Amino acid sequence: QVQLAESGGGSVQAGESLKLSCVISSTIGCMGWFRQAPGKEREGVARLYPGRENTLVVDSVKGRFTISRDDAKNILYLQMDSLKPEDTAMYYCATKKGICTADIKLWTYWGQGAQVSVSS
């Protein structure tokens, strides 16, 4: 059983930054960040595969969000800059065995979520 715990959420104004952290108890494969806004489906935001340099972020946050990992501490980060009101959501980190996929159903382990609220 893999355990994940997010931290770093909060309330900010548009244009400000937040950094989310996720402690993951063990490395089993791809790691990623997802978000779910009220009344909307959960969507992928960014993901990476440990040990590989390339990362993926979705177009809506490209240039503003950066995913990274501290290998020694096994912490996954999501740096969020130039936040917009439409970024308001519950943010979740997740992991799965093997390669990355955009199919949310295939992600096995999830954190409890961190609320991010952006006001205009």
mmCIF file with all atom_site columns, C-alpha atoms in Angstrom:
data_model
loop_
_atom_site.group_PDB
_atom_site.id
_atom_site.type_symbol
_atom_site.label_atom_id
_atom_site.label_alt_id
_atom_site.label_comp_id
_atom_site.label_asym_id
_atom_site.label_entity_id
_atom_site.label_seq_id
_atom_site.pdbx_PDB_ins_code
_atom_site.Cartn_x
_atom_site.Cartn_y
_atom_site.Cartn_z
_atom_site.occupancy
_atom_site.B_iso_or_equiv
_atom_site.pdbx_formal_charge
_atom_site.auth_seq_id
_atom_site.auth_comp_id
_atom_site.auth_asym_id
_atom_site.auth_atom_id
_atom_site.pdbx_PDB_model_num
ATOM 1   C CA . GLN A 1 1   ? 0.000   0.000  0.000   1.00 0.00 ? 1   GLN A CA 1
ATOM 2   C CA . VAL A 1 2   ? 1.422   3.374  -1.023  1.00 0.00 ? 2   VAL A CA 1
ATOM 3   C CA . GLN A 1 3   ? 0.549   6.412  1.050   1.00 0.00 ? 3   GLN A CA 1
ATOM 4   C CA . LEU A 1 4   ? 0.495   9.979  -0.199  1.00 0.00 ? 4   LEU A CA 1
ATOM 5   C CA . ALA A 1 5   ? 0.049   13.206 1.733   1.00 0.00 ? 5   ALA A CA 1
ATOM 6   C CA . GLU A 1 6   ? -0.334  16.635 0.150   1.00 0.00 ? 6   GLU A CA 1
ATOM 7   C CA . SER A 1 7   ? 0.383   19.981 1.749   1.00 0.00 ? 7   SER A CA 1
ATOM 8   C CA . GLY A 1 8   ? 0.775   23.585 0.696   1.00 0.00 ? 8   GLY A CA 1
ATOM 9   C CA . GLY A 1 9   ? -2.698  24.517 -0.426  1.00 0.00 ? 9   GLY A CA 1
ATOM 10  C CA . GLY A 1 10  ? -4.282  27.836 0.473   1.00 0.00 ? 10  GLY A CA 1
ATOM 11  C CA . SER A 1 11  ? -6.083  30.951 -0.661  1.00 0.00 ? 11  SER A CA 1
ATOM 12  C CA . VAL A 1 12  ? -4.308  33.509 -2.834  1.00 0.00 ? 12  VAL A CA 1
ATOM 13  C CA . GLN A 1 13  ? -5.099  36.329 -5.209  1.00 0.00 ? 13  GLN A CA 1
ATOM 14  C CA . ALA A 1 14  ? -4.786  36.079 -8.956  1.00 0.00 ? 14  ALA A CA 1
ATOM 15  C CA . GLY A 1 15  ? -1.209  36.384 -10.123 1.00 0.00 ? 15  GLY A CA 1
ATOM 16  C CA . GLU A 1 16  ? 0.271   34.939 -6.936  1.00 0.00 ? 16  GLU A CA 1
ATOM 17  C CA . SER A 1 17  ? 2.058   31.633 -6.460  1.00 0.00 ? 17  SER A CA 1
ATOM 18  C CA . LEU A 1 18  ? 1.691   28.478 -4.391  1.00 0.00 ? 18  LEU A CA 1
ATOM 19  C CA . LYS A 1 19  ? 3.787   25.349 -4.110  1.00 0.00 ? 19  LYS A CA 1
ATOM 20  C CA . LEU A 1 20  ? 2.165   22.024 -3.366  1.00 0.00 ? 20  LEU A CA 1
ATOM 21  C CA . SER A 1 21  ? 4.125   19.157 -1.854  1.00 0.00 ? 21  SER A CA 1
ATOM 22  C CA . CYS A 1 22  ? 3.274   15.479 -1.749  1.00 0.00 ? 22  CYS A CA 1
ATOM 23  C CA . VAL A 1 23  ? 5.159   12.969 0.352   1.00 0.00 ? 23  VAL A CA 1
ATOM 24  C CA . ILE A 1 24  ? 4.953   9.533  -1.257  1.00 0.00 ? 24  ILE A CA 1
ATOM 25  C CA . SER A 1 25  ? 5.810   6.518  0.897   1.00 0.00 ? 25  SER A CA 1
ATOM 26  C CA . SER A 1 26  ? 7.393   4.482  -1.907  1.00 0.00 ? 26  SER A CA 1
ATOM 27  C CA . THR A 1 27  ? 8.319   4.810  -5.560  1.00 0.00 ? 27  THR A CA 1
ATOM 28  C CA . ILE A 1 28  ? 6.380   2.442  -7.792  1.00 0.00 ? 28  ILE A CA 1
ATOM 29  C CA . GLY A 1 29  ? 6.096   4.317  -11.085 1.00 0.00 ? 29  GLY A CA 1
ATOM 30  C CA . CYS A 1 30  ? 4.592   7.419  -12.592 1.00 0.00 ? 30  CYS A CA 1
ATOM 31  C CA . MET A 1 31  ? 3.652   10.313 -10.284 1.00 0.00 ? 31  MET A CA 1
ATOM 32  C CA . GLY A 1 32  ? 1.280   13.107 -11.024 1.00 0.00 ? 32  GLY A CA 1
ATOM 33  C CA . TRP A 1 33  ? -0.951  15.969 -9.967  1.00 0.00 ? 33  TRP A CA 1
ATOM 34  C CA . PHE A 1 34  ? -4.654  16.175 -10.663 1.00 0.00 ? 34  PHE A CA 1
ATOM 35  C CA . ARG A 1 35  ? -7.350  18.671 -9.782  1.00 0.00 ? 35  ARG A CA 1
ATOM 36  C CA . GLN A 1 36  ? -11.090 18.751 -9.414  1.00 0.00 ? 36  GLN A CA 1
ATOM 37  C CA . ALA A 1 37  ? -13.131 21.921 -9.402  1.00 0.00 ? 37  ALA A CA 1
ATOM 38  C CA . PRO A 1 38  ? -16.652 21.986 -7.948  1.00 0.00 ? 38  PRO A CA 1
ATOM 39  C CA . GLY A 1 39  ? -19.100 20.405 -10.359 1.00 0.00 ? 39  GLY A CA 1
ATOM 40  C CA . LYS A 1 40  ? -16.377 19.269 -12.741 1.00 0.00 ? 40  LYS A CA 1
ATOM 41  C CA . GLU A 1 41  ? -14.585 16.021 -13.411 1.00 0.00 ? 41  GLU A CA 1
ATOM 42  C CA . ARG A 1 42  ? -11.135 15.369 -12.070 1.00 0.00 ? 42  ARG A CA 1
ATOM 43  C CA . GLU A 1 43  ? -8.470  16.246 -14.609 1.00 0.00 ? 43  GLU A CA 1
ATOM 44  C CA . GLY A 1 44  ? -4.767  15.632 -14.949 1.00 0.00 ? 44  GLY A CA 1
ATOM 45  C CA . VAL A 1 45  ? -2.473  18.599 -14.479 1.00 0.00 ? 45  VAL A CA 1
ATOM 46  C CA . ALA A 1 46  ? 1.090   17.304 -14.646 1.00 0.00 ? 46  ALA A CA 1
ATOM 47  C CA . ARG A 1 47  ? 3.012   14.062 -14.380 1.00 0.00 ? 47  ARG A CA 1
ATOM 48  C CA . LEU A 1 48  ? 6.514   12.676 -14.415 1.00 0.00 ? 48  LEU A CA 1
ATOM 49  C CA . TYR A 1 49  ? 8.268   9.342  -14.404 1.00 0.00 ? 49  TYR A CA 1
ATOM 50  C CA . PRO A 1 50  ? 11.014  9.027  -11.770 1.00 0.00 ? 50  PRO A CA 1
ATOM 51  C CA . GLY A 1 51  ? 14.502  9.107  -13.207 1.00 0.00 ? 51  GLY A CA 1
ATOM 52  C CA . ARG A 1 52  ? 13.472  10.661 -16.497 1.00 0.00 ? 52  ARG A CA 1
ATOM 53  C CA . GLU A 1 53  ? 13.980  14.319 -17.280 1.00 0.00 ? 53  GLU A CA 1
ATOM 54  C CA . ASN A 1 54  ? 10.887  14.886 -19.355 1.00 0.00 ? 54  ASN A CA 1
ATOM 55  C CA . THR A 1 55  ? 7.710   15.955 -17.639 1.00 0.00 ? 55  THR A CA 1
ATOM 56  C CA . LEU A 1 56  ? 4.258   16.681 -18.946 1.00 0.00 ? 56  LEU A CA 1
ATOM 57  C CA . VAL A 1 57  ? 1.889   19.480 -18.053 1.00 0.00 ? 57  VAL A CA 1
ATOM 58  C CA . VAL A 1 58  ? -1.468  20.110 -19.648 1.00 0.00 ? 58  VAL A CA 1
ATOM 59  C CA . ASP A 1 59  ? -1.917  23.062 -21.992 1.00 0.00 ? 59  ASP A CA 1
ATOM 60  C CA . SER A 1 60  ? -4.095  25.025 -19.586 1.00 0.00 ? 60  SER A CA 1
ATOM 61  C CA . VAL A 1 61  ? -1.231  25.366 -17.095 1.00 0.00 ? 61  VAL A CA 1
ATOM 62  C CA . LYS A 1 62  ? 1.763   25.193 -19.415 1.00 0.00 ? 62  LYS A CA 1
ATOM 63  C CA . GLY A 1 63  ? 4.246   27.944 -18.698 1.00 0.00 ? 63  GLY A CA 1
ATOM 64  C CA . ARG A 1 64  ? 2.731   28.557 -15.263 1.00 0.00 ? 64  ARG A CA 1
ATOM 65  C CA . PHE A 1 65  ? 2.948   25.209 -13.417 1.00 0.00 ? 65  PHE A CA 1
ATOM 66  C CA . THR A 1 66  ? 6.058   23.091 -12.944 1.00 0.00 ? 66  THR A CA 1
ATOM 67  C CA . ILE A 1 67  ? 6.206   19.544 -11.637 1.00 0.00 ? 67  ILE A CA 1
ATOM 68  C CA . SER A 1 68  ? 9.355   18.284 -9.955  1.00 0.00 ? 68  SER A CA 1
ATOM 69  C CA . ARG A 1 69  ? 10.575  15.694 -7.487  1.00 0.00 ? 69  ARG A CA 1
ATOM 70  C CA . ASP A 1 70  ? 13.093  15.502 -4.673  1.00 0.00 ? 70  ASP A CA 1
ATOM 71  C CA . ASP A 1 71  ? 14.454  12.009 -5.210  1.00 0.00 ? 71  ASP A CA 1
ATOM 72  C CA . ALA A 1 72  ? 16.192  11.803 -1.850  1.00 0.00 ? 72  ALA A CA 1
ATOM 73  C CA . LYS A 1 73  ? 13.101  12.770 0.147   1.00 0.00 ? 73  LYS A CA 1
ATOM 74  C CA . ASN A 1 74  ? 10.564  11.188 -2.216  1.00 0.00 ? 74  ASN A CA 1
ATOM 75  C CA . ILE A 1 75  ? 8.534   14.379 -2.353  1.00 0.00 ? 75  ILE A CA 1
ATOM 76  C CA . LEU A 1 76  ? 6.608   15.447 -5.436  1.00 0.00 ? 76  LEU A CA 1
ATOM 77  C CA . TYR A 1 77  ? 6.106   19.164 -5.990  1.00 0.00 ? 77  TYR A CA 1
ATOM 78  C CA . LEU A 1 78  ? 3.820   21.350 -8.055  1.00 0.00 ? 78  LEU A CA 1
ATOM 79  C CA . GLN A 1 79  ? 4.987   24.936 -8.351  1.00 0.00 ? 79  GLN A CA 1
ATOM 80  C CA . MET A 1 80  ? 2.066   27.086 -9.429  1.00 0.00 ? 80  MET A CA 1
ATOM 81  C CA . ASP A 1 81  ? 2.795   30.595 -10.656 1.00 0.00 ? 81  ASP A CA 1
ATOM 82  C CA . SER A 1 82  ? 0.569   33.286 -12.135 1.00 0.00 ? 82  SER A CA 1
ATOM 83  C CA . LEU A 1 83  ? -2.469  31.636 -10.612 1.00 0.00 ? 83  LEU A CA 1
ATOM 84  C CA . LYS A 1 84  ? -5.862  32.360 -12.095 1.00 0.00 ? 84  LYS A CA 1
ATOM 85  C CA . PRO A 1 85  ? -9.357  32.065 -10.571 1.00 0.00 ? 85  PRO A CA 1
ATOM 86  C CA . GLU A 1 86  ? -10.012 29.122 -12.905 1.00 0.00 ? 86  GLU A CA 1
ATOM 87  C CA . ASP A 1 87  ? -7.198  27.230 -11.154 1.00 0.00 ? 87  ASP A CA 1
ATOM 88  C CA . THR A 1 88  ? -9.399  27.020 -8.050  1.00 0.00 ? 88  THR A CA 1
ATOM 89  C CA . ALA A 1 89  ? -9.843  23.327 -7.238  1.00 0.00 ? 89  ALA A CA 1
ATOM 90  C CA . MET A 1 90  ? -8.944  20.490 -4.929  1.00 0.00 ? 90  MET A CA 1
ATOM 91  C CA . TYR A 1 91  ? -5.513  19.272 -5.987  1.00 0.00 ? 91  TYR A CA 1
ATOM 92  C CA . TYR A 1 92  ? -4.528  15.635 -5.606  1.00 0.00 ? 92  TYR A CA 1
ATOM 93  C CA . CYS A 1 93  ? -1.261  13.817 -6.040  1.00 0.00 ? 93  CYS A CA 1
ATOM 94  C CA . ALA A 1 94  ? -1.336  10.249 -7.251  1.00 0.00 ? 94  ALA A CA 1
ATOM 95  C CA . THR A 1 95  ? 0.904   7.431  -8.325  1.00 0.00 ? 95  THR A CA 1
ATOM 96  C CA . LYS A 1 96  ? 0.632   4.177  -10.260 1.00 0.00 ? 96  LYS A CA 1
ATOM 97  C CA . LYS A 1 97  ? 2.824   1.263  -11.174 1.00 0.00 ? 97  LYS A CA 1
ATOM 98  C CA . GLY A 1 98  ? 4.678   1.525  -14.438 1.00 0.00 ? 98  GLY A CA 1
ATOM 99  C CA . ILE A 1 99  ? 4.479   4.147  -17.130 1.00 0.00 ? 99  ILE A CA 1
ATOM 100 C CA . CYS A 1 100 ? 2.464   7.330  -17.151 1.00 0.00 ? 100 CYS A CA 1
ATOM 101 C CA . THR A 1 101 ? -0.985  7.532  -18.652 1.00 0.00 ? 101 THR A CA 1
ATOM 102 C CA . ALA A 1 102 ? -3.644  10.197 -19.057 1.00 0.00 ? 102 ALA A CA 1
ATOM 103 C CA . ASP A 1 103 ? -6.338  7.668  -18.120 1.00 0.00 ? 103 ASP A CA 1
ATOM 104 C CA . ILE A 1 104 ? -7.292  8.659  -14.578 1.00 0.00 ? 104 ILE A CA 1
ATOM 105 C CA . LYS A 1 105 ? -8.932  5.287  -13.961 1.00 0.00 ? 105 LYS A CA 1
ATOM 106 C CA . LEU A 1 106 ? -5.537  3.612  -14.096 1.00 0.00 ? 106 LEU A CA 1
ATOM 107 C CA . TRP A 1 107 ? -4.037  5.676  -11.276 1.00 0.00 ? 107 TRP A CA 1
ATOM 108 C CA . THR A 1 108 ? -4.071  3.538  -8.182  1.00 0.00 ? 108 THR A CA 1
ATOM 109 C CA . TYR A 1 109 ? -3.011  5.514  -5.141  1.00 0.00 ? 109 TYR A CA 1
ATOM 110 C CA . TRP A 1 110 ? -4.254  8.967  -4.191  1.00 0.00 ? 110 TRP A CA 1
ATOM 111 C CA . GLY A 1 111 ? -3.643  11.563 -1.536  1.00 0.00 ? 111 GLY A CA 1
ATOM 112 C CA . GLN A 1 112 ? -6.413  13.239 0.425   1.00 0.00 ? 112 GLN A CA 1
ATOM 113 C CA . GLY A 1 113 ? -6.231  16.489 -1.527  1.00 0.00 ? 113 GLY A CA 1
ATOM 114 C CA . ALA A 1 114 ? -5.205  20.085 -0.930  1.00 0.00 ? 114 ALA A CA 1
ATOM 115 C CA . GLN A 1 115 ? -7.552  22.984 -1.588  1.00 0.00 ? 115 GLN A CA 1
ATOM 116 C CA . VAL A 1 116 ? -6.316  25.834 -3.762  1.00 0.00 ? 116 VAL A CA 1
ATOM 117 C CA . SER A 1 117 ? -8.511  28.920 -4.010  1.00 0.00 ? 117 SER A CA 1
ATOM 118 C CA . VAL A 1 118 ? -7.663  31.854 -6.246  1.00 0.00 ? 118 VAL A CA 1
ATOM 119 C CA . SER A 1 119 ? -9.635  35.088 -6.047  1.00 0.00 ? 119 SER A CA 1
ATOM 120 C CA . SER A 1 120 ? -9.702  37.807 -8.654  1.00 0.00 ? 120 SER A CA 1
#
